Coordinates of C-alpha atoms in Angstrom, one line a residue:
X1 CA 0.0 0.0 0.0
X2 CA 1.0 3.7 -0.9
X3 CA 2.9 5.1 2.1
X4 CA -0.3 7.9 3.8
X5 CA -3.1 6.0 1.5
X6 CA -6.3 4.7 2.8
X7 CA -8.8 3.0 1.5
X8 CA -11.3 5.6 2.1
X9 CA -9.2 8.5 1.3
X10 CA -8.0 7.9 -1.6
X11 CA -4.8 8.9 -3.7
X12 CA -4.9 11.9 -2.4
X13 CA -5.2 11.2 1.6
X14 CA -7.6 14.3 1.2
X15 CA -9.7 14.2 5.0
X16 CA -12.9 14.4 3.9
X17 CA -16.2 15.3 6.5
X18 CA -17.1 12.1 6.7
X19 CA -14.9 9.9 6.5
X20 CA -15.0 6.5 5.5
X21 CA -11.7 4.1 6.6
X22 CA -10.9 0.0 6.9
X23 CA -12.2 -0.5 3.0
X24 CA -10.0 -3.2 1.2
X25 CA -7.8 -2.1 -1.6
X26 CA -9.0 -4.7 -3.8
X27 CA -12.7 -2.9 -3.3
X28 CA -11.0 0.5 -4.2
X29 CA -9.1 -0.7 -7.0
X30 CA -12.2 -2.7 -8.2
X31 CA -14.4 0.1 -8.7
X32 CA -12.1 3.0 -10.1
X33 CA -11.8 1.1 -13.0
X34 CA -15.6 -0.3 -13.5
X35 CA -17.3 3.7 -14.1
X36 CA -14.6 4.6 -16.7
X37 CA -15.0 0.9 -18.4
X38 CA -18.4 0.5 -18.5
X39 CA -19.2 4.4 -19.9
X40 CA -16.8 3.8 -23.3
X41 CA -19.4 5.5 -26.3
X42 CA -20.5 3.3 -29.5
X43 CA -22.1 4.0 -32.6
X44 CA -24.8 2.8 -30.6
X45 CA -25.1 5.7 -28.4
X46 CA -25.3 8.3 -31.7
X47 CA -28.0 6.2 -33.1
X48 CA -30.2 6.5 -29.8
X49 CA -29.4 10.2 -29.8
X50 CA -31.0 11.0 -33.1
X51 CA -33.7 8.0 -32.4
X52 CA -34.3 9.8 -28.9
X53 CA -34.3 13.1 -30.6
X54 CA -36.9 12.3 -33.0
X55 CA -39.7 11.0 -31.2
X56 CA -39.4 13.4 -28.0
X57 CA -38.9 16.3 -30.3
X58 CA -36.1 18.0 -28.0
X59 CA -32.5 16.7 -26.7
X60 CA -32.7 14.3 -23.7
X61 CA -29.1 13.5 -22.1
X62 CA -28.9 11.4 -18.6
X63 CA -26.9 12.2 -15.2
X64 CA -24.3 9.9 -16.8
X65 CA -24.4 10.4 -20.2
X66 CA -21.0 8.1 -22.1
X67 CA -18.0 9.2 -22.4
X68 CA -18.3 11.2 -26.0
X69 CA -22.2 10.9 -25.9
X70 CA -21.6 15.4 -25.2
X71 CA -19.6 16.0 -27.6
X72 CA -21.9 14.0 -30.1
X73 CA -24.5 16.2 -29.1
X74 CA -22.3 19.5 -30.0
X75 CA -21.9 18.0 -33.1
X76 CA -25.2 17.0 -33.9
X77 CA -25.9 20.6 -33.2
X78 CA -23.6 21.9 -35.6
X79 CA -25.3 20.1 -38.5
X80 CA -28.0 18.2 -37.7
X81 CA -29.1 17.0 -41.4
X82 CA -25.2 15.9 -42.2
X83 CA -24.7 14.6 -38.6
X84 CA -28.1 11.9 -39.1
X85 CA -27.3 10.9 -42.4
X86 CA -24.0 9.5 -40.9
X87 CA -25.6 8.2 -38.1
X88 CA -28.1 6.4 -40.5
X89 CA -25.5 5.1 -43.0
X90 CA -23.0 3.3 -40.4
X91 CA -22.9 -0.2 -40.7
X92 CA -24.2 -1.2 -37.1
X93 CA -27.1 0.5 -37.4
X94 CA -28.2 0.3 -41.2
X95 CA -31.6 -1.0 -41.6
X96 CA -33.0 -1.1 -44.8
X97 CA -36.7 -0.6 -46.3
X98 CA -38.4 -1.7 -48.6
X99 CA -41.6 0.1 -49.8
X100 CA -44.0 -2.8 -50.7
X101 CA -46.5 -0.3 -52.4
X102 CA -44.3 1.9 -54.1
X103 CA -41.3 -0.4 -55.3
X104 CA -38.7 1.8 -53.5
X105 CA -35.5 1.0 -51.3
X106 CA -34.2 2.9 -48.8
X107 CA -32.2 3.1 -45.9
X108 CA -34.2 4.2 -42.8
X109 CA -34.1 7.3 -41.5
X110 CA -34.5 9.0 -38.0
X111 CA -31.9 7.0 -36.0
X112 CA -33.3 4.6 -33.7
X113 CA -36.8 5.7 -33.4
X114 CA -38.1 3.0 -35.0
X115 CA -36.5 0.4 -33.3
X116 CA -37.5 2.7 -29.9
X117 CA -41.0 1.8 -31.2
X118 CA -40.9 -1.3 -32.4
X119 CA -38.9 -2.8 -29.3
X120 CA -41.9 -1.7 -27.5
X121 CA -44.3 -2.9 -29.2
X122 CA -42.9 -6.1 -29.1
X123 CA -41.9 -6.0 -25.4
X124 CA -46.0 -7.3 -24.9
X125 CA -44.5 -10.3 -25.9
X126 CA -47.2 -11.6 -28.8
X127 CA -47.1 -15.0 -29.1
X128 CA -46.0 -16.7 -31.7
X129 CA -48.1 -17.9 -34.7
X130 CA -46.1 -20.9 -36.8
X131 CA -47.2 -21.0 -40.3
X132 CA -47.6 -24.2 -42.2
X133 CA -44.6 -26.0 -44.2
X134 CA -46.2 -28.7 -45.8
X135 CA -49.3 -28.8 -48.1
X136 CA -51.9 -31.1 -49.5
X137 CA -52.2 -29.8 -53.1
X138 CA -55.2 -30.6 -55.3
X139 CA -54.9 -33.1 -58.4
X140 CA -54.0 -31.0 -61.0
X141 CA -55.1 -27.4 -60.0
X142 CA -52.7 -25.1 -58.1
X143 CA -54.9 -22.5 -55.8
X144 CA -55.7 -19.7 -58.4
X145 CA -57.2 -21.9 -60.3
X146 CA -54.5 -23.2 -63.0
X147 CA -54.9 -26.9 -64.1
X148 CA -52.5 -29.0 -65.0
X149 CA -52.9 -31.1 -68.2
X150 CA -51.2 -34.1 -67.4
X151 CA -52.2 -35.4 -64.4
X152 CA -49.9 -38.5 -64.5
X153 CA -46.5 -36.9 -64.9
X154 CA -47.3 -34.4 -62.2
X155 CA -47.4 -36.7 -59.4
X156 CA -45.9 -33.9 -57.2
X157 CA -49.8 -32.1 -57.2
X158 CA -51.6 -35.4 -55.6
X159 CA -49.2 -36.3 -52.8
X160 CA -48.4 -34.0 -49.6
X161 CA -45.3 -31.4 -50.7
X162 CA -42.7 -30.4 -48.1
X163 CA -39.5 -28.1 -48.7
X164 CA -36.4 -29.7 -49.3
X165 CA -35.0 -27.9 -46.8
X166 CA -36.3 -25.1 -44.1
X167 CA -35.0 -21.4 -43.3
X168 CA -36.8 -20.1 -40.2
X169 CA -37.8 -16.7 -41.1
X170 CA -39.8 -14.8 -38.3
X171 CA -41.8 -11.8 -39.2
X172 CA -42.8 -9.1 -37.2
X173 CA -46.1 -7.6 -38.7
X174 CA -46.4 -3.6 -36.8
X175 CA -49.6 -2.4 -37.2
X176 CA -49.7 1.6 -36.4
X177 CA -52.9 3.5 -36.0
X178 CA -54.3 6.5 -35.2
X179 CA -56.4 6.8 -31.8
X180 CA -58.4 9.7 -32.7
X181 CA -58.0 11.6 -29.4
X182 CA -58.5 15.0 -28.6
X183 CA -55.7 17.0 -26.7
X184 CA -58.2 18.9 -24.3
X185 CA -57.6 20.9 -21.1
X186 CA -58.8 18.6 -18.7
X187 CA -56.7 18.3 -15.5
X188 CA -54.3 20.4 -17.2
X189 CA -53.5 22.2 -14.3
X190 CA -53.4 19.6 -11.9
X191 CA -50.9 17.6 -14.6
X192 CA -49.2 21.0 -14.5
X193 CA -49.1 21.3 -10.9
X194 CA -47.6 17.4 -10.2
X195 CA -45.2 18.2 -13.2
X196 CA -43.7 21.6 -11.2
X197 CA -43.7 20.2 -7.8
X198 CA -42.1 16.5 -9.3
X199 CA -39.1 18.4 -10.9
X200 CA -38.2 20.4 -8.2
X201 CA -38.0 17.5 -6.0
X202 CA -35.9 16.0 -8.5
X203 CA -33.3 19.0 -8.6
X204 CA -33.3 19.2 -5.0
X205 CA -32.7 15.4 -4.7
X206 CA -29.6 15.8 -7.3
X207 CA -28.3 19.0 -4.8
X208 CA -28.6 16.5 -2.0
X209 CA -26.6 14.1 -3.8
X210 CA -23.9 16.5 -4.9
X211 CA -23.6 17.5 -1.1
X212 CA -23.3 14.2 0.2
X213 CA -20.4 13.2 -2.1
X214 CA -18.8 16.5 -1.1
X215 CA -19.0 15.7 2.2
X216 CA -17.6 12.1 2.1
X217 CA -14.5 13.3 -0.3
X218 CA -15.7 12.4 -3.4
X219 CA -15.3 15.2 -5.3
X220 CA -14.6 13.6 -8.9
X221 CA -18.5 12.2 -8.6
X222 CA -19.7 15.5 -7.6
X223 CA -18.3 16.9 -10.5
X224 CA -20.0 14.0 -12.5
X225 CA -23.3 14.4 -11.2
X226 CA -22.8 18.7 -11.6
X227 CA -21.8 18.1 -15.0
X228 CA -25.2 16.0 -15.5
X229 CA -27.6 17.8 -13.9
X230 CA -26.3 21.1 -15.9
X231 CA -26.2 19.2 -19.2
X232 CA -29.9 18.3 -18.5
X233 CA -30.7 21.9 -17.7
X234 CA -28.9 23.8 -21.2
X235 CA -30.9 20.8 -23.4
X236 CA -34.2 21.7 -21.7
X237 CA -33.6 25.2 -22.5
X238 CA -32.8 24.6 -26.5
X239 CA -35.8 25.4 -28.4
X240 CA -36.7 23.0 -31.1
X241 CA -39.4 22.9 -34.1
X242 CA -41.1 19.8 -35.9
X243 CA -40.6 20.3 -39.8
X244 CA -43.9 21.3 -41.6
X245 CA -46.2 18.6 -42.4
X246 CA -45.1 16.5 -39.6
X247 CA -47.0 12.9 -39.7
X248 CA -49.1 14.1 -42.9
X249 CA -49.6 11.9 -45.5
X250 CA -49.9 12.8 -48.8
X251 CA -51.3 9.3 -50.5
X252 CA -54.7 8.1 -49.9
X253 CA -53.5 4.4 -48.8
X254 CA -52.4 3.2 -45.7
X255 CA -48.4 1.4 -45.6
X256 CA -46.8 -1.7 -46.3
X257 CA -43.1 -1.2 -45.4
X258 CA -41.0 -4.0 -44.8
X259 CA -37.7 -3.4 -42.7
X260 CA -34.8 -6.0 -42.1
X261 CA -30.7 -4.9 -41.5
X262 CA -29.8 -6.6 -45.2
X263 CA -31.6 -8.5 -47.7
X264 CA -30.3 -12.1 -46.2
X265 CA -31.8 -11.5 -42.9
X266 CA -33.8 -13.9 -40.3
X267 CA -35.6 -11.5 -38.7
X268 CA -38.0 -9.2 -40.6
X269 CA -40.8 -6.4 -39.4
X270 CA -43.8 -5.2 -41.5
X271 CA -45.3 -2.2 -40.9
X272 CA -48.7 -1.7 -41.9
X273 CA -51.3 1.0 -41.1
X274 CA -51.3 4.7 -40.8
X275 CA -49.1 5.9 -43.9
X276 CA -48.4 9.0 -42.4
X277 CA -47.3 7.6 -39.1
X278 CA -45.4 4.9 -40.9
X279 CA -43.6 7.3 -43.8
X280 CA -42.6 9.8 -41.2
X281 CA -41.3 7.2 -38.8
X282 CA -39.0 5.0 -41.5
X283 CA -38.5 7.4 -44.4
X284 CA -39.0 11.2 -43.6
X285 CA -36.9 12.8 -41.2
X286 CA -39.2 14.0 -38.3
X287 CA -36.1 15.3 -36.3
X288 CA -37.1 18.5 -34.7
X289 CA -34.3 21.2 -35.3
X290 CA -32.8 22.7 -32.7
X291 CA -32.1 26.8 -32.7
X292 CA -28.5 25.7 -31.0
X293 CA -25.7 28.9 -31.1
X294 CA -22.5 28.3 -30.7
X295 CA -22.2 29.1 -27.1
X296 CA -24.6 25.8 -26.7
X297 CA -22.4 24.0 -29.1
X298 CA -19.1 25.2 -27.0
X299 CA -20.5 24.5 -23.8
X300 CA -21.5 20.8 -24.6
X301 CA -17.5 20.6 -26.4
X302 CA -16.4 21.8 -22.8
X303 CA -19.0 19.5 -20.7
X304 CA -17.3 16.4 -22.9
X305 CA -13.7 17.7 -21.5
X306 CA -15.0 17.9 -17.8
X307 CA -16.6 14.6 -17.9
X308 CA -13.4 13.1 -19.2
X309 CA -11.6 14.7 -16.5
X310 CA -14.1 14.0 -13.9
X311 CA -14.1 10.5 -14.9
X312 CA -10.1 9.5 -15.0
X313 CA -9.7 11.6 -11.3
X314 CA -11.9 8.8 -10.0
X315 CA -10.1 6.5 -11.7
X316 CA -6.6 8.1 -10.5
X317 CA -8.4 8.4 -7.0
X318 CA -9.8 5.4 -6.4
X319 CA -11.1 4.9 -2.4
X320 CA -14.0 6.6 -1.5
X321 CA -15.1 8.1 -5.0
X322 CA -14.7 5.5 -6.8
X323 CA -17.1 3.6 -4.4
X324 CA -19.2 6.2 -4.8
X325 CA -19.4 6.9 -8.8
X326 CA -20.4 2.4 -8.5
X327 CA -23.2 2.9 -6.7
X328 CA -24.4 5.9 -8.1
X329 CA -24.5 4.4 -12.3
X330 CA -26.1 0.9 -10.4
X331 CA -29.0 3.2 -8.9
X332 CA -29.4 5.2 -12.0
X333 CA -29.4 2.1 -14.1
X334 CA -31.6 0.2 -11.7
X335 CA -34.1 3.3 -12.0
X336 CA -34.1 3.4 -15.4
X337 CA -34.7 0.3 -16.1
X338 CA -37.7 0.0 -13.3
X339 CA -39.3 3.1 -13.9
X340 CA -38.4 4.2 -17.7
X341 CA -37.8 1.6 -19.8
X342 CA -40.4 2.5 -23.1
X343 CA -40.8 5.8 -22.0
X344 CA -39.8 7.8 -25.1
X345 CA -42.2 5.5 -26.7
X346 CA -45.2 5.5 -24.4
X347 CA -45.0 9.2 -24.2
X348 CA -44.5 9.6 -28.3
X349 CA -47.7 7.9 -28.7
X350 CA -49.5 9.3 -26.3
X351 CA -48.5 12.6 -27.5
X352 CA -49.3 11.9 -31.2
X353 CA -52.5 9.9 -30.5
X354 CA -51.0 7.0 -32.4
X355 CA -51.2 3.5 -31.4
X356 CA -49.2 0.2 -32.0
X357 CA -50.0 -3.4 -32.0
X358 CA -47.5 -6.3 -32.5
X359 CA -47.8 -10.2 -33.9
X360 CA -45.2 -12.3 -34.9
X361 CA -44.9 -15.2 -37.2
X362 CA -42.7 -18.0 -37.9
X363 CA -42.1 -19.1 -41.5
X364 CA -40.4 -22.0 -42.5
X365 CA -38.4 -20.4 -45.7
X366 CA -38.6 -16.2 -47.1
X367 CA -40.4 -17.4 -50.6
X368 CA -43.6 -17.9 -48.5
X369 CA -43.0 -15.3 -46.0
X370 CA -42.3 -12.7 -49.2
X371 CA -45.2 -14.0 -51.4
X372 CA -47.9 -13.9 -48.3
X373 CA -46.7 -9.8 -48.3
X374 CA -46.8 -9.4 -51.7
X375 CA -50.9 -10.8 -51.7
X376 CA -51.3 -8.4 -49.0
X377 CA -50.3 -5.9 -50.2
X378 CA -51.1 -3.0 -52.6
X379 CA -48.3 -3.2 -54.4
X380 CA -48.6 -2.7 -58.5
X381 CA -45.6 -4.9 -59.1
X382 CA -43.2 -6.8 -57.7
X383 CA -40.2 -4.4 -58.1
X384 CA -39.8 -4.2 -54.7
X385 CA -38.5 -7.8 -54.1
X386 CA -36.0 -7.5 -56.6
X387 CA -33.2 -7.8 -54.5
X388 CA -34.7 -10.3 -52.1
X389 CA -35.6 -12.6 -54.7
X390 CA -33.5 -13.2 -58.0
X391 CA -36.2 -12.9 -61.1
X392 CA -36.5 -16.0 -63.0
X393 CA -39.2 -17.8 -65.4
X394 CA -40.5 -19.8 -62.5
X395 CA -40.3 -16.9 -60.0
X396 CA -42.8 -14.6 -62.2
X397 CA -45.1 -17.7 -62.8
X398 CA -45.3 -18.0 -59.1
X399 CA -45.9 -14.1 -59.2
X400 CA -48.6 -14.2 -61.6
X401 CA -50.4 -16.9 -59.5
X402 CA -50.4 -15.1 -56.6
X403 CA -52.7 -12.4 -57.8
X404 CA -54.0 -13.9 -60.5
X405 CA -57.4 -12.8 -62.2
X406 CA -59.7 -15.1 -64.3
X407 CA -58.5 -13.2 -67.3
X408 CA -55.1 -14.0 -67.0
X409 CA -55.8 -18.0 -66.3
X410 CA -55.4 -19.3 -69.6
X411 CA -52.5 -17.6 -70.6
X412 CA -51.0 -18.6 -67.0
X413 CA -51.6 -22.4 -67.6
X414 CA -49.8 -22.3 -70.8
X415 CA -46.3 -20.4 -69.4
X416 CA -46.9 -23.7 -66.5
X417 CA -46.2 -25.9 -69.2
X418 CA -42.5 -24.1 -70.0
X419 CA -41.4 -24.8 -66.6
X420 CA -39.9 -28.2 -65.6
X421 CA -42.0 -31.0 -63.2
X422 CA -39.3 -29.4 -60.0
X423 CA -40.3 -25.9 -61.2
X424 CA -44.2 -26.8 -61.5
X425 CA -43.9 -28.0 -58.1
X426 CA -42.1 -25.2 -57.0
X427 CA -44.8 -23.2 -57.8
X428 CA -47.5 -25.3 -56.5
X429 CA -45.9 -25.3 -52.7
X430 CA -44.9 -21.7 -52.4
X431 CA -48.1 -20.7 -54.0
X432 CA -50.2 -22.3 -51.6
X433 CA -48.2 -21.5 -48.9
X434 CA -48.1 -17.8 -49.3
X435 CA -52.1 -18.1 -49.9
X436 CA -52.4 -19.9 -46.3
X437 CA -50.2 -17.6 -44.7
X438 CA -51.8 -14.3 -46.1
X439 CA -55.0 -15.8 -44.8
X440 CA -53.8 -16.5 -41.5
X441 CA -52.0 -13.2 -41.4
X442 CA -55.4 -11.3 -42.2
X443 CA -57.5 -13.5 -39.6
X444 CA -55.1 -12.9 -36.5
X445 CA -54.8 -9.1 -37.9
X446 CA -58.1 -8.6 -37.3
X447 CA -59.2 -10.4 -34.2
X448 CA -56.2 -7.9 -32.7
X449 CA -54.9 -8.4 -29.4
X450 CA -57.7 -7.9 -26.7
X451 CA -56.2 -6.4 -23.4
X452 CA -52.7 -5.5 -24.8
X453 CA -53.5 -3.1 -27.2
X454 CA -51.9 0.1 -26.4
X455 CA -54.1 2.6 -24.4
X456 CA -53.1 6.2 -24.6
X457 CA -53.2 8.0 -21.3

């Protein structure tokens, strides 16, 4: 042990108010380390920011922010536009969307606001609805109505069909609404009233805090937790404006978007309903822009240095503040975990009157999975699965028979009898599994989810 160092003074030996003595060295040691480990940024953390940003319309930073998470925000503030096209373009957080209606790809926009909503939605837990893989065709007649002319050779439509082999694709079908509230007065000042007295009880907590920690020496978590709580205050006093339009929708159709990180994903969503909801969320940038000057983008440059500061003196101090700075992130993340967990997206939809409902499905391959959102679908063609599936003579027979129309039956049984006996039966599987799978899509769609359907209070 250092010659005048104790566990509870620290580096230093400082002699604090209270003082705290007899704590082991391997404690000490333990915990300098664990704040300035466990608060190293991502990509992550910029992703959130804009995500975060989106849906609560102003900048929302915690008492202990990451290590570069401040200066993020200065730069976010000196371009906001450049700054969330980066964010939305890095690798770990590219997702990619795929207009069903329109034909159109795109990268999605608005951070992690999506995901924000989505991870909610899906934190009901909706059980999980397995779709068929196997299939007893009819002799000779796939589902829209195409017949085979010989019977014989295609022994494949009398016997029960199953893949060759199986891909487990699982589908998360979004369905976002509008709840038709009206914002009214009601309670307004009693809300107003809660609100005032709620916050200042916080603030005065925080002071508490900050005097406490002065008193038992720890001075580097004081600075910490100053540094937060005026962070907090400078974001709350940035004004910020939604862009015009916000959440309009200018087509007269609701939205079929589907939404996976690359085209050979597992794990898909499908967001139907409300196309202005849905548009604004996953395409148009619904960032609200803060009216930031320089001495805001400065003072967040400078809260970045003091945090970094703030953060190595603990770890250079160790003892007391060290201790201190451990229990104060396991509170903070125990708190937020308990108490707001989902609640940028609870309050976004409450806010916006919008409402979200999740179901998820299991599909045994992507042909089926694809086709079933294709029938659903408005779409006028199937250039938006381009990329997902590779276009072939047996892929736009299956196409055509999956919205086919009594006109068109004719002409489709004669382009059947170009493909080969595997390629018929091809057809005839994924056809009919993409049928039973829109069905069964459609039924549990509209029976809903009774009792977890979101309420807006």
């Amino acid at each position: 042990m250092v010659p005048g160092y104790s566990g509870g003074a620290g580096t230093l030996g400082l002699s604090p108010l209270i003082a705290v003595s007899n704590i082991p060295p391997i404690i000490t040691e333990w915990s300098a380390l664990v704040p300035l480990a466990s608060h190293l940024a991502n990509h992550d953390d910029e992703h959130r920011l804009v995500g975060e940003l989106a849906l609560a319309g102003h900048l929302k930073v915690g008492l202990f922010p990451r290590l570069g998470y401040l200066h993020a925000i200065s730069r976010l503030l000196e371009g906001v536009p450049d700054f969330c096209d980066r964010v939305n373009a890095k690798s770990e957080s590219k997702y990619k969307i795929w207009d069903v209606n329109w034909g159109s790809v795109f990268t999605r926009a608005n951070g992690s606001a999506a995901s924000i909503i989505t991870n909610y939605a899906l934190s009901k837990r909706p059980e999980i609805v397995h779709m068929p893989d196997r299939v007893l065709a009819e002799p000779c007649q796939l589902p829209g109505g195409v017949l085979l002319d010989n019977p014989l050779q295609d022994t494949q439509a009398n016997v029960t069909i199953k893949p060759v082999f199986s891909r487990r694709q699982e589908l998360h079908v979004i369905h976002i609404s509008r709840t038709g509230c009206i914002h009214g007065n009601q309670n307004s000042v009693l809300k107003t009233t809660v609100s005032v007295l709620s916050g200042s009880a916080y603030w005065m907590f925080l002071m508490g805090i900050m005097v406490t920690l002065c008193s038992l020496g720890a001075f580097g978590s004081a600075a910490i937790v100053f540094n937060g709580i005026l962070s907090k205050l400078v974001c709350r006093l940035l004004r910020t404006k939604r862009p015009n339009g916000y959440l309009e929708n200018n087509e007269n159709h609701e939205a079929c978007m589907l939404s996976a990180v690359h085209e050979n994903a597992s794990t898909w969503c499908l967001y139907i309903g409300d196309r202005g909801v849905i548009d604004w969320l996953l395409n148009k940038t619904m960032l609200a822009t803060p009216a930031a000057t320089r001495m805001h983008m400065a003072y967040f440059c400078f809260a970045h240095v003091v945090q970094l500061l703030a953060m190595t003196f603990v770890a250079a101090q160790k003892g007391t503040d060290g201790i201190s700075l451990v229990v104060l992130l396991v509170l903070n993340y125990a708190l937020r975990y308990l108490l707001g967990r989902h609640r940028t997206a609870r309050k976004w939809l409450s806010t916006e009157c919008v409402s979200v409902d999740a179901h998820t499905f299991a599909f045994s391959g992507r042909t089926p999975m694809i086709g079933a959102i294709h029938m659903m679908s408005e779409a006028r063609d199937a250039a938006w699965m381009e990329t997902l599936i590779v276009p072939c003579p047996r892929i736009a027979v299956w196409l055509d028979e999956l919205k086919c129309s009594a006109a068109m039956q004719s002409q489709l049984a004669q382009r059947m009898q170009t493909l080969s006996p595997s390629d018929k039966s091809w057809v005839l599987l994924n056809t009919q599994l993409a049928v039973q799978a829109s069905r069964t899509i459609r039924q549990v769609l509209s029976q809903g989810n009774p009792g977890e359907k979101e309420n807006v209070i």
